[in-house]
XYZ file of C-alpha atoms in Angstrom:
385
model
C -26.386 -4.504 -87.704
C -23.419 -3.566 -85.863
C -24.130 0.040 -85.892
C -27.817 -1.200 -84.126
C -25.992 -2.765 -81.369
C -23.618 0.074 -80.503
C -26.342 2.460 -79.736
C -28.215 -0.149 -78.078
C -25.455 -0.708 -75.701
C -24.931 2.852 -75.190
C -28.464 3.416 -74.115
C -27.784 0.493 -71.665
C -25.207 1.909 -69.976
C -26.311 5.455 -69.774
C -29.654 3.811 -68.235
C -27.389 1.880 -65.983
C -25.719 5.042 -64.862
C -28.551 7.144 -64.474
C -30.205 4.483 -62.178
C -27.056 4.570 -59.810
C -27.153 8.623 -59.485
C -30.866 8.178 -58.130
C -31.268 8.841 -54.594
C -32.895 6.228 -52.115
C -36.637 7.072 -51.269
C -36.681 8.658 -47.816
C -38.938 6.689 -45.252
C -40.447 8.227 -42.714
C -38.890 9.059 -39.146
C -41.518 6.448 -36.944
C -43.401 8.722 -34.939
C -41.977 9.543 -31.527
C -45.076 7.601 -29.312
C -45.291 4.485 -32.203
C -43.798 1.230 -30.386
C -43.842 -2.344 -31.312
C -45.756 -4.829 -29.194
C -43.138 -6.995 -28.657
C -41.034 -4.266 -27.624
C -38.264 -4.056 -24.953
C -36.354 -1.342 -23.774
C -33.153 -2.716 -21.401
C -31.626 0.548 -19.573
C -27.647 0.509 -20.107
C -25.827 0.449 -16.807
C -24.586 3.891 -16.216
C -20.533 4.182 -16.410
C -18.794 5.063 -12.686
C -18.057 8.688 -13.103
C -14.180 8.383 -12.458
C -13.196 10.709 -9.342
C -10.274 13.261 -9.710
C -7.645 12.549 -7.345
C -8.732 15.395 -5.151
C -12.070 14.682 -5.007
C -10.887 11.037 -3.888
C -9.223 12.357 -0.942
C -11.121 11.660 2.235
C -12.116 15.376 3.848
C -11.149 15.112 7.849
C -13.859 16.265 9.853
C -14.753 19.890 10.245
C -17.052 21.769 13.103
C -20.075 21.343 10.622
C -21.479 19.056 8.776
C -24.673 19.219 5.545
C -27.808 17.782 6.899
C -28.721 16.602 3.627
C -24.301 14.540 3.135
C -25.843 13.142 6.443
C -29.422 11.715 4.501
C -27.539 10.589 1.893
C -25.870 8.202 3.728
C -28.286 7.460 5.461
C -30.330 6.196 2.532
C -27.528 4.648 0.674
C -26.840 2.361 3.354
C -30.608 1.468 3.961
C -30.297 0.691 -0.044
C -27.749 -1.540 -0.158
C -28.987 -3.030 2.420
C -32.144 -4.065 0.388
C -30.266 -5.126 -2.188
C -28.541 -7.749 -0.017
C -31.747 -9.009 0.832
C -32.772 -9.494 -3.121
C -35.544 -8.760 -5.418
C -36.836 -12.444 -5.899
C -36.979 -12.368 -1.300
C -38.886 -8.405 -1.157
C -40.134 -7.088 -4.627
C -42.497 -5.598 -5.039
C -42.490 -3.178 -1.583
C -45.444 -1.562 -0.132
C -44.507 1.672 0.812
C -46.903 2.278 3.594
C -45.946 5.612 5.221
C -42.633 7.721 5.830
C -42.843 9.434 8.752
C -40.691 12.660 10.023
C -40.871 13.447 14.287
C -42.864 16.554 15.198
C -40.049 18.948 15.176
C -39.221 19.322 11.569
C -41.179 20.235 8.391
C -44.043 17.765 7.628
C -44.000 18.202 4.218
C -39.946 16.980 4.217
C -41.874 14.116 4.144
C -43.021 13.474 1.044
C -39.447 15.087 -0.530
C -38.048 12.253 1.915
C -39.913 9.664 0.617
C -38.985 11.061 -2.806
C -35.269 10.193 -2.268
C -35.597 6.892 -0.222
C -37.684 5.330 -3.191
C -34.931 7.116 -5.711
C -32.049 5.072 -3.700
C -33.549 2.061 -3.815
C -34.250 1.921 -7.551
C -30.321 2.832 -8.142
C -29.215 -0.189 -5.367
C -31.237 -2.848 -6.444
C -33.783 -3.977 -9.011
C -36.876 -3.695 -6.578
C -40.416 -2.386 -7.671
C -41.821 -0.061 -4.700
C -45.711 0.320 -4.927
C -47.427 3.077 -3.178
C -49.840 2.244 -0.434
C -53.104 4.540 -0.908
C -55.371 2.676 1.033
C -53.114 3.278 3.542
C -53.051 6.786 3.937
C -57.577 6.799 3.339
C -59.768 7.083 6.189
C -62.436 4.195 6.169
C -65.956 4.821 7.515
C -68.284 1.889 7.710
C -71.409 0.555 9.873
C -70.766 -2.450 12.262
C -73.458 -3.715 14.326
C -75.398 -0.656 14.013
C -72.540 1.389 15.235
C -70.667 4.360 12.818
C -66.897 3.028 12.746
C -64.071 5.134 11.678
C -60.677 4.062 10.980
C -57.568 5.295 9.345
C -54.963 3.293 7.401
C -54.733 -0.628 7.478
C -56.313 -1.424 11.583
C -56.780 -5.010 11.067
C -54.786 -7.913 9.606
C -57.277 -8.944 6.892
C -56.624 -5.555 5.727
C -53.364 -5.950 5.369
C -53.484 -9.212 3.162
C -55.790 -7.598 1.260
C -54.127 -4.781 0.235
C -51.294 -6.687 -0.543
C -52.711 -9.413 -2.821
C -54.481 -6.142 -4.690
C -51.161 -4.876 -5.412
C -49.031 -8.129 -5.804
C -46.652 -7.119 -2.976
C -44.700 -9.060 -0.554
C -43.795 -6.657 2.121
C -44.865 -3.615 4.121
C -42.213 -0.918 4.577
C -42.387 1.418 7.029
C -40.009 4.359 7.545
C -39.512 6.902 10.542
C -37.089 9.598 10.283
C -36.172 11.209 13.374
C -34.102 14.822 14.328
C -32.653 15.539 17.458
C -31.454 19.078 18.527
C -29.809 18.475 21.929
C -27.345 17.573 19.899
C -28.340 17.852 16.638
C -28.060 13.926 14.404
C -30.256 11.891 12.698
C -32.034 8.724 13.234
C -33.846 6.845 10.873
C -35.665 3.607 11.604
C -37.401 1.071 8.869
C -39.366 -1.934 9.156
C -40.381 -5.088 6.802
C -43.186 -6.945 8.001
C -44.285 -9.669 5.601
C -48.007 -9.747 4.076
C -49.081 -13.189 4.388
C -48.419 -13.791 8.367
C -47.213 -10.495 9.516
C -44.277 -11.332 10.500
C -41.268 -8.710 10.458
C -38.732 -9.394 7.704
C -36.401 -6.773 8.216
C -35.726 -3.925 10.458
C -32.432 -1.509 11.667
C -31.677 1.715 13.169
C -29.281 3.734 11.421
C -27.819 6.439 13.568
C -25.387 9.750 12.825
C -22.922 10.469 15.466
C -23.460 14.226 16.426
C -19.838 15.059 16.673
C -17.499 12.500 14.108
C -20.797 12.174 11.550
C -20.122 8.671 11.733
C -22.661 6.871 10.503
C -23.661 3.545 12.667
C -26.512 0.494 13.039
C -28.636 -0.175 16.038
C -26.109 -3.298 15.972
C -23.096 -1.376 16.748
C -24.870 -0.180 19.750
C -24.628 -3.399 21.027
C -21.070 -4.382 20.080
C -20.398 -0.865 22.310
C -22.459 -2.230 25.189
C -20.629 -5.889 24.464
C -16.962 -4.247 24.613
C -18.146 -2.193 28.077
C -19.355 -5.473 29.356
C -15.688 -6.968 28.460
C -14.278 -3.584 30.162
C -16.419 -4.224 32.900
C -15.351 -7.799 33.412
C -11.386 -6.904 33.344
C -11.777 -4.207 35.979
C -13.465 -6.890 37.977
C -10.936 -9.581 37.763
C -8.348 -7.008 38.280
C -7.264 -7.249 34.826
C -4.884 -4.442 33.744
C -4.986 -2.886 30.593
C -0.988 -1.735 29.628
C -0.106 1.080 26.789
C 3.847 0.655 25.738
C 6.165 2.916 24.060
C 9.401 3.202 22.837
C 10.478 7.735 21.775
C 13.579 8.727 20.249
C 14.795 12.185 20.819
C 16.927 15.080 21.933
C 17.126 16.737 24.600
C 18.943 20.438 26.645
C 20.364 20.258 29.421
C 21.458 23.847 30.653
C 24.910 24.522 32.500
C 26.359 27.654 34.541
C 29.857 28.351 33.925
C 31.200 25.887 31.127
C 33.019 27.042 28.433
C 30.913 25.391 25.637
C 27.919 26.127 26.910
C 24.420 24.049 27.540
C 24.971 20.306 26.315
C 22.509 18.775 23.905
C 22.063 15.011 23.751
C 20.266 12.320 22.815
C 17.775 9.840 24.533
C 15.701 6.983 24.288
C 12.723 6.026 26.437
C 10.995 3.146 27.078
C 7.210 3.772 28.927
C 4.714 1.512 30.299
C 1.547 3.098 31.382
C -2.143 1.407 32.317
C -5.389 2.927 31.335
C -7.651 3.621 33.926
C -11.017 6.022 34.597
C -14.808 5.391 34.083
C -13.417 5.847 29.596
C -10.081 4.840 30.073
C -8.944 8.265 29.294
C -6.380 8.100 32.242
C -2.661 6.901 31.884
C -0.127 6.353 34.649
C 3.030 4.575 34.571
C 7.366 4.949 34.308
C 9.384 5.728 32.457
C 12.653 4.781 31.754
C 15.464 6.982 29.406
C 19.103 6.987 28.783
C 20.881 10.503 27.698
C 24.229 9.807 26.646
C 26.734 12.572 25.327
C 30.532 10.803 24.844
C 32.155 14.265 25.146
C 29.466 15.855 27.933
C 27.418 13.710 30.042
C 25.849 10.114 30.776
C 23.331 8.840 32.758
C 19.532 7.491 33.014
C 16.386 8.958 34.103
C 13.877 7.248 35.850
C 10.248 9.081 36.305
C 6.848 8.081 37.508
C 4.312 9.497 34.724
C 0.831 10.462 34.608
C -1.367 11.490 31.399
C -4.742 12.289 30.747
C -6.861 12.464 26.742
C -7.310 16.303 26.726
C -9.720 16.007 23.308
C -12.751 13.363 22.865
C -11.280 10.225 20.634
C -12.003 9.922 17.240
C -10.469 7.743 14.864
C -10.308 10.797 11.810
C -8.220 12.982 14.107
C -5.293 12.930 16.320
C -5.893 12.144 19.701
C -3.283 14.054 22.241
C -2.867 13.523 25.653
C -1.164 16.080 28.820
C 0.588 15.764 31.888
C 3.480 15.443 33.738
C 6.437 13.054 35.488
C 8.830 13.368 37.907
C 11.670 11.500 38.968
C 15.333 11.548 39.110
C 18.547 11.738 36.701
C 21.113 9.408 37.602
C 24.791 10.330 36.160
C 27.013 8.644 39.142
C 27.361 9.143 42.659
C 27.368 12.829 42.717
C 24.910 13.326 39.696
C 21.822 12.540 40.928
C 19.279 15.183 41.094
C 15.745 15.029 40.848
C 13.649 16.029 37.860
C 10.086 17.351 36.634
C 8.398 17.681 33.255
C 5.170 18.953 31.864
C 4.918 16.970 28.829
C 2.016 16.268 25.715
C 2.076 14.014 23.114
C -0.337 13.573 20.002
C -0.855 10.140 18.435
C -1.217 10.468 14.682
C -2.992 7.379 14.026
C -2.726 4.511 15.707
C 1.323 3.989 16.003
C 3.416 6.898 15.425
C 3.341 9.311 18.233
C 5.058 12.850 18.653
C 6.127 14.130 22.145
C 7.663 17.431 23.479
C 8.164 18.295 27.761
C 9.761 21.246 29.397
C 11.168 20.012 32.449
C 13.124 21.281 34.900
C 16.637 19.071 36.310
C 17.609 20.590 39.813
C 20.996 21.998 39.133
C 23.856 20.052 40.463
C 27.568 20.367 40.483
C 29.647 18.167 37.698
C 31.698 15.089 38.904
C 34.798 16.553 36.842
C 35.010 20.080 37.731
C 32.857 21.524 40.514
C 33.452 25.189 39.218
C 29.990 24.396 37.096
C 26.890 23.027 37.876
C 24.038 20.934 35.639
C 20.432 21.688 35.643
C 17.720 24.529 34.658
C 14.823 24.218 32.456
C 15.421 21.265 30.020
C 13.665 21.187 26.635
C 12.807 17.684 24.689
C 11.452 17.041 21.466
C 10.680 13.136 19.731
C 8.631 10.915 18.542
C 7.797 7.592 19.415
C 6.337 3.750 18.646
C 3.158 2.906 20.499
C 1.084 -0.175 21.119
């Protein structure tokens, strides 16, 4: 009896083992086009790309600029701008037409459209239908007369087509080059299906020289701040620019031992902007030069600049032009002066400045063997607002 139930508990276990070492049945891969009904697919929001620090840099202008950097923002701002509007407000959209102007390729058109519908789908979770009956031609008999038409020509058509396709608005698209100079406009327009009304429309614009990419709106904040301009210049309203420069400055001698005597100087300047652009400056100036060992005294000028490059808030914006005036040491040291002088603003604050001017010479209150004056040299920078 005992020897019965060792060997059948050996045969138990070596069953027992030999049913763990079998491998799982293998089911079948579902076929690649098999789907449940019930079925959802959710697409996982793509992850940023993270920039390099290069490529985060902003590039400063250059003399050219891609046509196709230009679209793209272009469209990207017409996309978010219909995702502010939201999906529940505009989806679906009727695309009706996109339209390029008669001097580029007509079949851009279509590769256009192409990207525009593209931009919108990353922006914002809005359906676009495409409009067929709105590119047909239509040929029916009315009143025993042959009729033609192209497109949507009457407003029952319209509501038609857009209870057919479930839509709620019309979009229409015009893009636009100019050569004379060469930018880009683009103009859209919502209308609505069920009175229409327009829901939405803009004007987006590309500077031709700064690429700067602006709304039919910031036309008229420009018009609104030359209206303002307009009004000061009428009620006689100045408009001042002040600056303080720190600097050095050469002031040449003729006979004296130790030579040409450097020094340092502050200014203080006051200027008003004038011209049809305001690209005019005139004003004074006021600096001390002070040199314990050499010389002391203050120069007082009467200034004039003028913008010598078109203003643009990427780049530096210099200006040129001259003073003149006189250098007051004392009662024997004054002698009148003249500078040609240009200065670049960096941004909006810091501003470097260098002149060349030219002191007439004069003799020194301590010892008339040697006379002041020549070509002076200045260098500095300066605070502006």
């Amino acid at each position: 009896m005992r020897r019965e139930a060792i060997v059948l508990l050996t045969g138990l276990l070596w069953a027992l083992g030999a049913g763990a070492q079998t491998p799982p049945e293998e089911t079948a891969p579902p076929a690649d086009n098999e789907m449940a009904g019930e079925a959802s697919i959710y697409a996982r929001p793509r992850t940023p790309p993270r920039l390099e620090a290069r490529e985060g840099r902003l590039v400063r202008p250059g003399d050219r600029v891609d046509a196709n950097d230009v679209l793209d923002e272009i469209i990207d701002e017409f996309a978010a701008d219909v995702a502010r509007l939201g999906a529940n407000r505009i989806s679906p959209i009727l695309l009706e037409r996109v339209r390029v102007s008669e001097n580029m390729n007509p079949e851009f058109a279509s590769v256009f459209e192409a990207r525009l519908i593209a931009a919108i789908y990353r922006a914002a979770n809005v359906r676009v239908v495409r409009c067929y009956e709105c590119y047909a031609t239509h040929a029916e008999v009315e009143n025993g007369t042959w009729v033609v038409r192209r497109g949507l020509s009457r407003r029952e058509d319209l509501q038609q087509v857009m209870k057919k396709y479930n839509a709620q608005v019309v979009l229409n698209a015009s893009l636009t080059l100019y050569t004379a100079p060469n930018s880009f406009a683009f103009d859209v327009e919502m209308v609505r299906g069920e009175d229409a009304s327009v829901f939405f429309a803009e004007g987006y614009r590309v500077h031709p020289h700064t690429a700067l990419l602006y709304r039919s709106a910031d036309k008229v904040q420009h018009r609104e701040a030359r209206l303002k301009d307009l009004e000061d210049r009428i009620n006689a309203k100045p408009r001042f620019n002040h600056s303080v420069h720190l600097g050095a400055i050469i002031i040449p001698t003729q006979n004296h031992p130790d030579g040409a005597i450097w020094a340092p100087y502050t200014a203080y300047r006051f200027t008003e902007a004038f011209g049809e652009e305001r690209t005019w400056r005139a004003g004074g100036t006021v600096a001390a030069i002070i040199n314990p060992t050499r010389i002391g005294g203050a120069l007082l000028e009467a200034t004039l600049l003028s913008r010598i490059n078109p203003e643009n808030v990427y780049s530096i914006n210099c200006f040129a032009g001259g003073s003149a005036g006189f250098f007051v040491t004392g009662a024997t040291g004054n002698s009148p002066m003249f500078n040609a002088q240009a200065e670049c603003v960096l941004a909006h604050r810091i501003t470097l400045q260098a002149s060349l001017g030219f002191l007439v010479p004069f003799a020194s209150s301590e010892d008339s063997t040697y006379f002041v004056g020549g070509l002076t040299p200045q260098v500095g920078m300066g605070f502006t607002w």
